[in-house]
mmCIF file of C-alpha atoms and ligand atoms in Angstrom:
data_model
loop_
_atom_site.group_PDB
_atom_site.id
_atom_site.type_symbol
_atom_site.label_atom_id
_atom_site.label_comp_id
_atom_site.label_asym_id
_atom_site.label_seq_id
_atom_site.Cartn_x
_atom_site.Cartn_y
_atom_site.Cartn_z
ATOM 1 C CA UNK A 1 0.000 0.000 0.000
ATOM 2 C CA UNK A 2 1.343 3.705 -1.277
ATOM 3 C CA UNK A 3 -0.551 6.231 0.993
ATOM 4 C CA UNK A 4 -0.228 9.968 -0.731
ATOM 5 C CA UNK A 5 -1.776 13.278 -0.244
ATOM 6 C CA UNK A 6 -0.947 16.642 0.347
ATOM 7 C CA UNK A 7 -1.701 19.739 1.505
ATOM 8 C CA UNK A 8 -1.831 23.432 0.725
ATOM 9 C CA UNK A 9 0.177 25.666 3.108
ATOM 10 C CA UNK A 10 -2.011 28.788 2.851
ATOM 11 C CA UNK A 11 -3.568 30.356 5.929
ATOM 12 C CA UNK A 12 -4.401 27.791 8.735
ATOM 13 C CA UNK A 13 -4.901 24.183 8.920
ATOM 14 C CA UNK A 14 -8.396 24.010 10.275
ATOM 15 C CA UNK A 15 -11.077 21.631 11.230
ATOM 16 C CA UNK A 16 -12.258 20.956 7.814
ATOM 17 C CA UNK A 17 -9.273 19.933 6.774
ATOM 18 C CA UNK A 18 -8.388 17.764 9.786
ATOM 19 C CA UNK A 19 -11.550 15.968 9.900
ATOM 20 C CA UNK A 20 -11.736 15.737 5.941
ATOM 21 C CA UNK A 21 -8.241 14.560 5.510
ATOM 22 C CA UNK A 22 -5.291 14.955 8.156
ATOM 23 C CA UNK A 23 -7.001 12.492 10.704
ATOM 24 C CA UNK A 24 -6.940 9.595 8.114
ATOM 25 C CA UNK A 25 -3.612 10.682 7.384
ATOM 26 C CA UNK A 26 -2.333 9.940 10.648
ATOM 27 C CA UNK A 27 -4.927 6.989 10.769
ATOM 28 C CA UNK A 28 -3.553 5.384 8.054
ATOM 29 C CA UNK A 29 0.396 6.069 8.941
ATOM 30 C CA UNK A 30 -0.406 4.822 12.401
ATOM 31 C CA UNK A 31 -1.869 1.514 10.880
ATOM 32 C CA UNK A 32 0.783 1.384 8.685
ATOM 33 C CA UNK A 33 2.665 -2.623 7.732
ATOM 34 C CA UNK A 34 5.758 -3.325 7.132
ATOM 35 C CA UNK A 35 5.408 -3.131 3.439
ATOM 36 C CA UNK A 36 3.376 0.426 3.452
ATOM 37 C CA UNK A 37 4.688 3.885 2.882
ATOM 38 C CA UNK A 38 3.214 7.225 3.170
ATOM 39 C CA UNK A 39 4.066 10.145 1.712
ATOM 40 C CA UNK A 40 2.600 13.500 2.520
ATOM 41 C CA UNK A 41 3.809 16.877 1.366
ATOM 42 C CA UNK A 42 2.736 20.765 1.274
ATOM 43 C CA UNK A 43 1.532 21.491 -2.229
ATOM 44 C CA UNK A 44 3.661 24.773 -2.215
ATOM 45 C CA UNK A 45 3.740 24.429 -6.238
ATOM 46 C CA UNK A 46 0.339 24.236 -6.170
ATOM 47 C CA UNK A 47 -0.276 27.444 -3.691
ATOM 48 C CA UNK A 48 1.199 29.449 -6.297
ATOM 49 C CA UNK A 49 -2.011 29.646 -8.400
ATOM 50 C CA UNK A 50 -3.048 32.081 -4.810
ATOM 51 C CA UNK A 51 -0.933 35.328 -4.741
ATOM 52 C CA UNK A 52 1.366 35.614 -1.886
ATOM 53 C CA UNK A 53 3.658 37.692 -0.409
ATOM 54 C CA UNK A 54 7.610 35.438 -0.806
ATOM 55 C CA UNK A 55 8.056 36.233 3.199
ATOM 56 C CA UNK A 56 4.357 34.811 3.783
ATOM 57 C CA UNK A 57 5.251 31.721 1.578
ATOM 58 C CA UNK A 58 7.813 30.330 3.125
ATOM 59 C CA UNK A 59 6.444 31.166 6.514
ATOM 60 C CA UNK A 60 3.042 29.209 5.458
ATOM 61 C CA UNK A 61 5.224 26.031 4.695
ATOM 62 C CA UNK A 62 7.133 25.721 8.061
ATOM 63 C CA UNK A 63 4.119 26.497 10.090
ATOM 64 C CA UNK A 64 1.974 24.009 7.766
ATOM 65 C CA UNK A 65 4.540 21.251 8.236
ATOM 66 C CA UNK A 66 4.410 22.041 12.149
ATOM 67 C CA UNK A 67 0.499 21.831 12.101
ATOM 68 C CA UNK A 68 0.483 18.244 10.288
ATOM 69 C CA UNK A 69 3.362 17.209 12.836
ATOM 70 C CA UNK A 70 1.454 18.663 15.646
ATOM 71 C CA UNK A 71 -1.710 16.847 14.603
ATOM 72 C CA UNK A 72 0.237 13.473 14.385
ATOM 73 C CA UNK A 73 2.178 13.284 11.279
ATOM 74 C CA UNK A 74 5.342 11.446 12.292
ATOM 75 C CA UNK A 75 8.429 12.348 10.161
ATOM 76 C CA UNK A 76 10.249 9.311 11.597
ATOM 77 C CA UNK A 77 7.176 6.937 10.077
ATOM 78 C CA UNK A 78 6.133 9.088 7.057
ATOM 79 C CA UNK A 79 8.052 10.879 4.109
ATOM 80 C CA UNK A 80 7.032 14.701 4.996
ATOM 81 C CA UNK A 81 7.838 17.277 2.616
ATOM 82 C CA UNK A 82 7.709 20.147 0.374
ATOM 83 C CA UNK A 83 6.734 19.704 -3.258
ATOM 84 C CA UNK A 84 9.003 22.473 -4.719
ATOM 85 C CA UNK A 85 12.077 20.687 -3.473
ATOM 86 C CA UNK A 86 11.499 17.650 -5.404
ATOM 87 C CA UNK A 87 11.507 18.920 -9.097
ATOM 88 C CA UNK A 88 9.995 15.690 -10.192
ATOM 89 C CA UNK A 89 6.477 17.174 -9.581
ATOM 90 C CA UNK A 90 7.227 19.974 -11.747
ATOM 91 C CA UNK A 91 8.435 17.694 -14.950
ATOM 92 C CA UNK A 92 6.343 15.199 -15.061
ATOM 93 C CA UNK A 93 3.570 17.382 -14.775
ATOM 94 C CA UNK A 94 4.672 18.669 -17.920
ATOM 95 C CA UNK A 95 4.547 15.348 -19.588
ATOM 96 C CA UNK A 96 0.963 14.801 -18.464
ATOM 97 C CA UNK A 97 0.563 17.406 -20.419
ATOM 98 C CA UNK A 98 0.657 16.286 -23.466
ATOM 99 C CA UNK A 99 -2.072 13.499 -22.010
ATOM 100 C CA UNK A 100 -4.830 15.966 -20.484
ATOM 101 C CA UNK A 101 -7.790 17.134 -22.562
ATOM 102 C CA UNK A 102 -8.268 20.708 -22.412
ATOM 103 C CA UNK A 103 -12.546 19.346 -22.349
ATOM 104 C CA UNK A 104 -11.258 17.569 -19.150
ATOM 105 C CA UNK A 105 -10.278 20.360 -17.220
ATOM 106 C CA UNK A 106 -12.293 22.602 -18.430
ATOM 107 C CA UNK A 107 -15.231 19.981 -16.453
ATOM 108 C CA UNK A 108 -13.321 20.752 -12.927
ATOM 109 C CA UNK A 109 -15.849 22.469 -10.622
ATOM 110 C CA UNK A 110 -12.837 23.541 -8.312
ATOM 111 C CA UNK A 111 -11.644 25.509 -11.414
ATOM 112 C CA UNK A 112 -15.131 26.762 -12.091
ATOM 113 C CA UNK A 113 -15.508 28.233 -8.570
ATOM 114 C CA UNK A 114 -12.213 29.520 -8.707
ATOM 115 C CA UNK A 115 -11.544 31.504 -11.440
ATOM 116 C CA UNK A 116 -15.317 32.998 -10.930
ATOM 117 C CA UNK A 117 -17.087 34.481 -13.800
ATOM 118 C CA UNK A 118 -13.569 35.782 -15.352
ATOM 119 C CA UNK A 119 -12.391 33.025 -16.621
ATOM 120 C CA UNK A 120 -10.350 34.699 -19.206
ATOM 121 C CA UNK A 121 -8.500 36.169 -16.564
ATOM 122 C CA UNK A 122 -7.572 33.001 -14.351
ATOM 123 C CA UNK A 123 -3.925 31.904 -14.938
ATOM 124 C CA UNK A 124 -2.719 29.228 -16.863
ATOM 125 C CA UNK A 125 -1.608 27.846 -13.692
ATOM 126 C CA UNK A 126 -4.506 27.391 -11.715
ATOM 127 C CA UNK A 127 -6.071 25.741 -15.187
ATOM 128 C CA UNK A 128 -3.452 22.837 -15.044
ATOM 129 C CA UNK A 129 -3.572 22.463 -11.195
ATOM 130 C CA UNK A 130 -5.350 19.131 -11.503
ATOM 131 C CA UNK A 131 -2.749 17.963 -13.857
ATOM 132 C CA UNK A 132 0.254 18.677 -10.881
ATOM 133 C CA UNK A 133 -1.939 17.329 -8.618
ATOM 134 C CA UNK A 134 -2.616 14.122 -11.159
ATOM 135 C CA UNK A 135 1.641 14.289 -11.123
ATOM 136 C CA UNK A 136 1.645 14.253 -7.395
ATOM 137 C CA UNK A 137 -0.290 11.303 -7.117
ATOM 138 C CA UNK A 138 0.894 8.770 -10.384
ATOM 139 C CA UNK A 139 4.541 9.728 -9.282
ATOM 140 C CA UNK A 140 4.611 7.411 -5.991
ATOM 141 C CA UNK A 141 2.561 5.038 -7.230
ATOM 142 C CA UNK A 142 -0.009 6.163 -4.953
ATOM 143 C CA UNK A 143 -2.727 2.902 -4.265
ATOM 144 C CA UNK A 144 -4.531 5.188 -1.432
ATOM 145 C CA UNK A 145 -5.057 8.824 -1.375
ATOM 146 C CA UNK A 146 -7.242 10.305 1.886
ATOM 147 C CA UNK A 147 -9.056 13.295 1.226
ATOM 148 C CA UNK A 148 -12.242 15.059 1.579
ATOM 149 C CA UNK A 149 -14.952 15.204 -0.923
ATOM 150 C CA UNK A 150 -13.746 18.512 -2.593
ATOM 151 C CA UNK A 151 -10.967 16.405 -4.334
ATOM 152 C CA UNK A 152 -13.076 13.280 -5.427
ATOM 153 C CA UNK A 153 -13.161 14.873 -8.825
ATOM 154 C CA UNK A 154 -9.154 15.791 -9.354
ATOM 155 C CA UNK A 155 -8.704 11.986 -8.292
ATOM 156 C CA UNK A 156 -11.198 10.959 -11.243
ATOM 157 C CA UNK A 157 -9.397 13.111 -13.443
ATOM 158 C CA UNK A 158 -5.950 11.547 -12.270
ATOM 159 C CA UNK A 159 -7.316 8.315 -13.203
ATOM 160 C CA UNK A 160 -8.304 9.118 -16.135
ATOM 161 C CA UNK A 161 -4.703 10.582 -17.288
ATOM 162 C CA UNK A 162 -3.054 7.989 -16.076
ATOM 163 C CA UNK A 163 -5.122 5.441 -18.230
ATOM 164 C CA UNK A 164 -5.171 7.409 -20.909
ATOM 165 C CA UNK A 165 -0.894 8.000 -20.721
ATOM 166 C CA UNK A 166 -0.659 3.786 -20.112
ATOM 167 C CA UNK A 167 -2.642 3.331 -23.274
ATOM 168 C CA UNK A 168 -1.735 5.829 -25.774
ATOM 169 C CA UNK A 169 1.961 5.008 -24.841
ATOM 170 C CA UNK A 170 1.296 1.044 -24.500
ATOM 171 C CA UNK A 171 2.789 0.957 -20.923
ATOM 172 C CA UNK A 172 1.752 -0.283 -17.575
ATOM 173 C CA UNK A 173 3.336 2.773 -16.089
ATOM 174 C CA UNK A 174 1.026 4.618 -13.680
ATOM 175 C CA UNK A 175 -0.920 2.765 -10.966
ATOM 176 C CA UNK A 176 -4.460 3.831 -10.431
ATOM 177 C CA UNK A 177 -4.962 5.426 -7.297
ATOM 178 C CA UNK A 178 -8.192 4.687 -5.149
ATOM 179 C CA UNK A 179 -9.735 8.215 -3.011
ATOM 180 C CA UNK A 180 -9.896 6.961 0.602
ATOM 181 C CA UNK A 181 -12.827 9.865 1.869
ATOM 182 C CA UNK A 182 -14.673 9.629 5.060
ATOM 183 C CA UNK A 183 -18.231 8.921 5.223
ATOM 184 C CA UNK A 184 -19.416 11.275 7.942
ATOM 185 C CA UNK A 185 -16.875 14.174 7.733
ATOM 186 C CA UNK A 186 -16.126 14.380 3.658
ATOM 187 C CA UNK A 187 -17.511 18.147 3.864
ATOM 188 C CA UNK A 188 -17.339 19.932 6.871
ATOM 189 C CA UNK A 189 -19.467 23.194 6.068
ATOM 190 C CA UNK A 190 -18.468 26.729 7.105
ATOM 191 C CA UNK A 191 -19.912 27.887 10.859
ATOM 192 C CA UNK A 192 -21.515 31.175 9.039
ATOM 193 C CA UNK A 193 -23.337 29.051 5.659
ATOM 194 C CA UNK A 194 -24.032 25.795 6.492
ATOM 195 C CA UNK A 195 -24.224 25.818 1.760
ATOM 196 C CA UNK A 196 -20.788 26.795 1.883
ATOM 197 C CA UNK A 197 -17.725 24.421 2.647
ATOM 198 C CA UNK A 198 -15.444 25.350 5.684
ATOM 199 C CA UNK A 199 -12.295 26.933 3.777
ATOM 200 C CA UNK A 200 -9.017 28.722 4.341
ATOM 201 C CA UNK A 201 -10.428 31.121 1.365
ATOM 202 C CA UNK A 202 -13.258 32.234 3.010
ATOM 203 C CA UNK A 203 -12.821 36.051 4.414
ATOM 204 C CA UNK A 204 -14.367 35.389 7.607
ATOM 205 C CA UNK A 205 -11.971 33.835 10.258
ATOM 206 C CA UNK A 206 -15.513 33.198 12.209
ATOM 207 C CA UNK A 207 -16.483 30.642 9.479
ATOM 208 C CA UNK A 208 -13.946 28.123 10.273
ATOM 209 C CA UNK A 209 -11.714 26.803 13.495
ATOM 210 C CA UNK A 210 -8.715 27.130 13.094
ATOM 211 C CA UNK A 211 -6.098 24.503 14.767
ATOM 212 C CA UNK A 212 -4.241 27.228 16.115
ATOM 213 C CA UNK A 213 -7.145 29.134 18.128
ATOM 214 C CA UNK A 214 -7.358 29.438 21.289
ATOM 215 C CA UNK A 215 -9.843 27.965 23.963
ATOM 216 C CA UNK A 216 -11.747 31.518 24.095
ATOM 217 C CA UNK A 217 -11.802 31.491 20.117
ATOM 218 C CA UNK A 218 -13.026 28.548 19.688
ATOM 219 C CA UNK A 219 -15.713 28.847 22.277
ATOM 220 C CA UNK A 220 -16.771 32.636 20.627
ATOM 221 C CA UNK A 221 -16.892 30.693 17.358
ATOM 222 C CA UNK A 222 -19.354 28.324 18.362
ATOM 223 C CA UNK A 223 -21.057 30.858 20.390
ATOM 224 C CA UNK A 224 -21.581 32.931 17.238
ATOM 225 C CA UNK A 225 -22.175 29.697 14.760
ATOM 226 C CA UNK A 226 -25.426 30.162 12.616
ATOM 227 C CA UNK A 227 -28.218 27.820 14.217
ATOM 228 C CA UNK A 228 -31.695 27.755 13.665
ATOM 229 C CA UNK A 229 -34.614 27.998 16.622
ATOM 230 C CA UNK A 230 -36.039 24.684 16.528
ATOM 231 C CA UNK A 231 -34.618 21.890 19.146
ATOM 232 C CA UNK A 232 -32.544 18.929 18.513
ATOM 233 C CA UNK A 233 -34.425 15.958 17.154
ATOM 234 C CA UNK A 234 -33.701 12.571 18.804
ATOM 235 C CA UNK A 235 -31.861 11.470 15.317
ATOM 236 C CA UNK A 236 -30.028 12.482 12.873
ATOM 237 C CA UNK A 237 -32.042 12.081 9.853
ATOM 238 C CA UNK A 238 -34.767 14.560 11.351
ATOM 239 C CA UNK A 239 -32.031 17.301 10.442
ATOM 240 C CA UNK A 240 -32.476 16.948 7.094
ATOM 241 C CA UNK A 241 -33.154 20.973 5.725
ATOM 242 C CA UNK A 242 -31.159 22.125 8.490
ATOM 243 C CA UNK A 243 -27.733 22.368 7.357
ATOM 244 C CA UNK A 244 -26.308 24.505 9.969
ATOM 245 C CA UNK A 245 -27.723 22.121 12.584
ATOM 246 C CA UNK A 246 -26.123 19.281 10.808
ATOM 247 C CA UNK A 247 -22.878 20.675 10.689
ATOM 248 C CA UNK A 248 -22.680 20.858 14.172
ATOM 249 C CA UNK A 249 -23.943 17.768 14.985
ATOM 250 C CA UNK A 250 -21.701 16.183 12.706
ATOM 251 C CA UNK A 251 -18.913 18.091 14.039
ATOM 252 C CA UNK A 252 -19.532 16.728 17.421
ATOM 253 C CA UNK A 253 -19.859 13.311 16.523
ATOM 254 C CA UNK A 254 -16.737 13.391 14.808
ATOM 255 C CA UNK A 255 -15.059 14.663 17.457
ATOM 256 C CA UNK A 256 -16.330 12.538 20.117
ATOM 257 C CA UNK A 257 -16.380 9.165 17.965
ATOM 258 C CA UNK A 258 -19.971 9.200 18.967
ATOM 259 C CA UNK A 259 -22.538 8.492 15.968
ATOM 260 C CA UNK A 260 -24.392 11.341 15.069
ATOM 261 C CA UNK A 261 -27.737 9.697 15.941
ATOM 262 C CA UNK A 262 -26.341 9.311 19.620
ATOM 263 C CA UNK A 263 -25.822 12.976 20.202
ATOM 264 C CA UNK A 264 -29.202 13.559 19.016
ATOM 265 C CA UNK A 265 -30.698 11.429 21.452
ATOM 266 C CA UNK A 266 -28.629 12.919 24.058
ATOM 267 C CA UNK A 267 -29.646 16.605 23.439
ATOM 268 C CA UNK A 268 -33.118 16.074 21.894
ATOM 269 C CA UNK A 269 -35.360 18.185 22.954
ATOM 270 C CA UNK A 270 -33.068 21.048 23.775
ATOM 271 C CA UNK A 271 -31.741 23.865 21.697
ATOM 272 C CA UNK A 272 -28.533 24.622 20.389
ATOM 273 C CA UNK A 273 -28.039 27.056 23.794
ATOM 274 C CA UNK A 274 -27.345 23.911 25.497
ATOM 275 C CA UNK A 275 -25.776 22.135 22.431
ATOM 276 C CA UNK A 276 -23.033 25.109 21.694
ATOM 277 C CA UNK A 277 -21.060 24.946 25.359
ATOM 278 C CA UNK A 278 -20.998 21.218 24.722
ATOM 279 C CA UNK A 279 -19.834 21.189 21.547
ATOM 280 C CA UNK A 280 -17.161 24.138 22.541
ATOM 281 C CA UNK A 281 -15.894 21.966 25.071
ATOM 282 C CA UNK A 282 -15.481 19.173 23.278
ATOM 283 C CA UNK A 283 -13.571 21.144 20.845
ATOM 284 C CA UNK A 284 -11.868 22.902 23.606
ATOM 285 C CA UNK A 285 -10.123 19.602 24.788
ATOM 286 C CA UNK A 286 -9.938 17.732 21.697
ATOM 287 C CA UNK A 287 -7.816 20.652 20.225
ATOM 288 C CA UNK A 288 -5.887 22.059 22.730
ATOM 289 C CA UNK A 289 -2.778 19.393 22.623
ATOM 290 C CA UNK A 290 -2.801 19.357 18.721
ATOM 291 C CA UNK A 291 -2.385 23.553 19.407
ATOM 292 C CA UNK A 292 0.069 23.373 22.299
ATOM 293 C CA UNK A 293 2.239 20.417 20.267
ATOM 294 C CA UNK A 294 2.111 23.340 17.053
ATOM 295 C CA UNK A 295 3.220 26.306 19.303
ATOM 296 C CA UNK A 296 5.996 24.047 20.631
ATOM 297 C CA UNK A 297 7.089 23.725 16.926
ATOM 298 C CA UNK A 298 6.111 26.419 14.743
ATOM 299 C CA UNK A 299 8.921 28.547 15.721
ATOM 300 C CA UNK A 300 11.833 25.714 15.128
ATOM 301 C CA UNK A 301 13.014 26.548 11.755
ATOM 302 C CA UNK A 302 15.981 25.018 11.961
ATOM 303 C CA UNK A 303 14.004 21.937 13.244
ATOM 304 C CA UNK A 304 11.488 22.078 10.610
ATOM 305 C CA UNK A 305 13.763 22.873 7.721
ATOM 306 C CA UNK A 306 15.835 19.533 8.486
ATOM 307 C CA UNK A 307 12.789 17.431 8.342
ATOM 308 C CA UNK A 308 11.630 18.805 5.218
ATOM 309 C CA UNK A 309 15.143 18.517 3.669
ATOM 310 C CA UNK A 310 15.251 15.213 4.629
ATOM 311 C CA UNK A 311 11.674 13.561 3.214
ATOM 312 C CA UNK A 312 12.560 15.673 -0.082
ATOM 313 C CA UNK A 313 15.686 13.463 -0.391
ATOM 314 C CA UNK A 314 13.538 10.038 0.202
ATOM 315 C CA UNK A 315 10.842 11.655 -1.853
ATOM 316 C CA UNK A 316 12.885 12.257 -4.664
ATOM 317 C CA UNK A 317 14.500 8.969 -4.898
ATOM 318 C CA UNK A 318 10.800 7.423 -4.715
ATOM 319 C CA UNK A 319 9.613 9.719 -7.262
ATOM 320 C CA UNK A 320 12.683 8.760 -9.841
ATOM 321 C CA UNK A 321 11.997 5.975 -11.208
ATOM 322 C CA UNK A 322 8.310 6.525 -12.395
ATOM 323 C CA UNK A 323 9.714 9.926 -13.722
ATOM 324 C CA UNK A 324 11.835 7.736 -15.920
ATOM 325 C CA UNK A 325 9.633 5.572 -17.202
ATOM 326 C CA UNK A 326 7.393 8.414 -17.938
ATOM 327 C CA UNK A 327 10.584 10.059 -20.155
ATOM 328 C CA UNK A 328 11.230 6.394 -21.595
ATOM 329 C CA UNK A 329 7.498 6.044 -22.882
ATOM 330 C CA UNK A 330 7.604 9.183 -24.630
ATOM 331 C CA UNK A 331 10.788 8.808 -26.316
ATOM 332 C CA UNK A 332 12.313 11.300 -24.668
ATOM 333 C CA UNK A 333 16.124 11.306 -24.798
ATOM 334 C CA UNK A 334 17.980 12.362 -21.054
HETATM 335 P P1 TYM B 401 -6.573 21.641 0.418
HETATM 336 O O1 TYM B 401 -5.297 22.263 0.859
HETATM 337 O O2 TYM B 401 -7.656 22.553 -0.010
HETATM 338 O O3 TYM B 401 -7.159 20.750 1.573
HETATM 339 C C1 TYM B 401 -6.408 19.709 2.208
HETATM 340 C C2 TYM B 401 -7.325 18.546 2.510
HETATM 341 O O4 TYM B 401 -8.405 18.953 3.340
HETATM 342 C C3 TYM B 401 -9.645 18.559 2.760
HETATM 343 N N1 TYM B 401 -10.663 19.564 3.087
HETATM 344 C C4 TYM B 401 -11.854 19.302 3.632
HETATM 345 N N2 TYM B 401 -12.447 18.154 3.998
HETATM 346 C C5 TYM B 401 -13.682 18.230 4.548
HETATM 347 N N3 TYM B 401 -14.361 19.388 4.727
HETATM 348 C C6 TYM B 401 -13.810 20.570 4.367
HETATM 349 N N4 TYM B 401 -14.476 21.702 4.550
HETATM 350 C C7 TYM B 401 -12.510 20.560 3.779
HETATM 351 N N5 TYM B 401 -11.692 21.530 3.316
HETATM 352 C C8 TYM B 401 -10.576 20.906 2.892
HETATM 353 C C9 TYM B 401 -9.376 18.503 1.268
HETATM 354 O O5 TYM B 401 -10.297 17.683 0.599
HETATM 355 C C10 TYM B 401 -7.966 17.965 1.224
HETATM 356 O O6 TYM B 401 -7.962 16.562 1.300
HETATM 357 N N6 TYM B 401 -5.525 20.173 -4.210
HETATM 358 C C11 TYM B 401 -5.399 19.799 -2.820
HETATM 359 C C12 TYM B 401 -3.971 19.539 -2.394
HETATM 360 C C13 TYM B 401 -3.257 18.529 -3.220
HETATM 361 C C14 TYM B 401 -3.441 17.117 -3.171
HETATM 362 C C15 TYM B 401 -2.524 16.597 -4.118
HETATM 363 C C16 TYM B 401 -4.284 16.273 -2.461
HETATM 364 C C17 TYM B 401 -2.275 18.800 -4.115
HETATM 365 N N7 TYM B 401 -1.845 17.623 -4.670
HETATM 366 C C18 TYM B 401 -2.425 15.214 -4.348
HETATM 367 C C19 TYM B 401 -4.179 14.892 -2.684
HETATM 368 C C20 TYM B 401 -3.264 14.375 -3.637
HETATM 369 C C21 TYM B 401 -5.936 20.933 -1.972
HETATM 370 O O7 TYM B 401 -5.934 22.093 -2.382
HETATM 371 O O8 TYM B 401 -6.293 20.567 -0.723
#
């Protein structure tokens, strides 16, 4: 088993990404055989479709790489890195290329919400994204890659390259990677739109928790969530229409291990004035050593910069030989 997936370092990890992804990261590294490796890297390359100040940049990498450490990524266990120190990602994204339909992206909703209604002003770069994430992925030989739901469709797209690149070039070169998303958390919705996905892109830092806030933060955050009036029912399918209510709910079950239809039945009845302190607390105490581990870290650069250095050097020597083949298959001379 190949375990990939990334990450990228802009703004804060928060709980949407560590219930979408970054706890079956560490799930799967922790349950990790002998003949299992995972790899797991900042998609710095890819953040560069965002502008950013250069200072900001490199700041967002270190502190990303101390949030995914702090949250249980083990650098001893797991190849952690950063994707613009192994150039591999970079080139054979350019030969995948060649393979990608312009019809194919053109299909990718992320792309669609991103560039807006001026398309004609997006960059190039954030048009091929999927194809450097598809490089990401087929470069490793990834078998399993954990995310949330957001990415289902890049995956699908990956696939779809790498059969495409296998048989136009008659080569069993890529293996085709399987999306490992969780059932219950695949979209963790923002805490002001229960329509809109939690997000380091939204504006409002009161949308999302952040990994990094602190016990009063998160407590005003679920203070101020959007709720409804009506009480809890006593399961969870009676929240259907109430997205905001879900959220939460969903939030807390994930949190607590509890099924959702549990915490129902232990707050039906009441309103979310009882439900929010609960659900703060359980944040509260869930969160606080992941934050305390990451303040421990996040000023270590010289810490942080040795770890990276070193899972770019096993990264790039795992990444080689597909990047070869890939050259060979085209007829590309080195
Ligand atoms: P990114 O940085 O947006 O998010 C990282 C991971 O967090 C998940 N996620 C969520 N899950 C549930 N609810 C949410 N509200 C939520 N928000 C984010 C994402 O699904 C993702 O798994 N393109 C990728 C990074 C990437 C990558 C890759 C991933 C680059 N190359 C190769 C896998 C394989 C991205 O921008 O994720």
């Amino acid at each position: 088993m190949r375990v990939l997936s990334g990450i990228q370092p802009t703004g804060n990890l928060h709980l949407g990404n560590y219930l979408g992804a970054i706890r079956n990261w560490v799930k799967m590294q922790d349950d990790m055989d002998a003949d299992s490796q995972c790899f797991f890297f900042l998609a710095d390359m890819h953040s560069i479709t965002v502008h950013e100040e250069r200072a900001q940049r490199l700041k967002n990498v270190r502190e990303m790489a101390a949030a995914l450490i702090a949250a249980g990524i083990d650098p001893d266990r797991s190849v952690l890195f950063n994707q613009a120190r192994v150039p591999a990602h970079a080139e054979l994204c350019w030969l995948l290329n060649g393979t990608a339909r312009i019809g194919w992206l053109n299909r990718m909703t992320q792309f669609k919400d991103k560039a807006g209604k001026n398309r004609e002003g997006a960059s190039v770069g954030l048009f091929v994204y999927p194809v450097l994430q598809a490089a990401d992925v087929l470069l490793y030989q990834a078998t399993h890659v954990p995310v949330g739901e957001d990415q289902k469709q890049h995956l699908e797209l990956t696939r779809d390259i790498a059969i495409k690149f296998n048989t136009d070039m008659g080569v069993d070169l890529f293996t085709l990677p399987d999306p490992i998303i969780p059932k219950e958390t695949a979209r963790i919705m923002s805490l002001r739109d229960g329509a809109a996905k939690m997000s380091k892109s939204d504006p409002s830092d009161m949308s999302r928790i952040n990994l990094t806030d602190d016990d009063d933060m998160i407590a005003s955050k679920i203070r101020k969530a959007k709720t409804d009036p009506e009480p809890l029912p006593d399961n969870f399918a009676d929240l259907a229409g109430r997205p905001e209510a879900s959220n939460l709910v969903g939030i807390f079950a994930a949190m607590t291990g509890d099924n959702a239809d549990a915490v129902c039945a232990r707050f039906a009845g009441q309103g979310f004035g009882a439900f929010k302190p609960a659900l703060a607390e359980v944040l509260v105490e869930t969160l606080r050593p992941i934050r305390q581990r990451f303040e421990a870290l996040k000023n270590d650069d010289v810490a942080l910069d040795a770890i990276l250095l070193k899972g770019a050097a096993k990264a790039a020597a795992a990444a080689e030989p597909t990047l070869r083949g890939a050259y060979a298959a085209l007829g590309l001379m080195r």
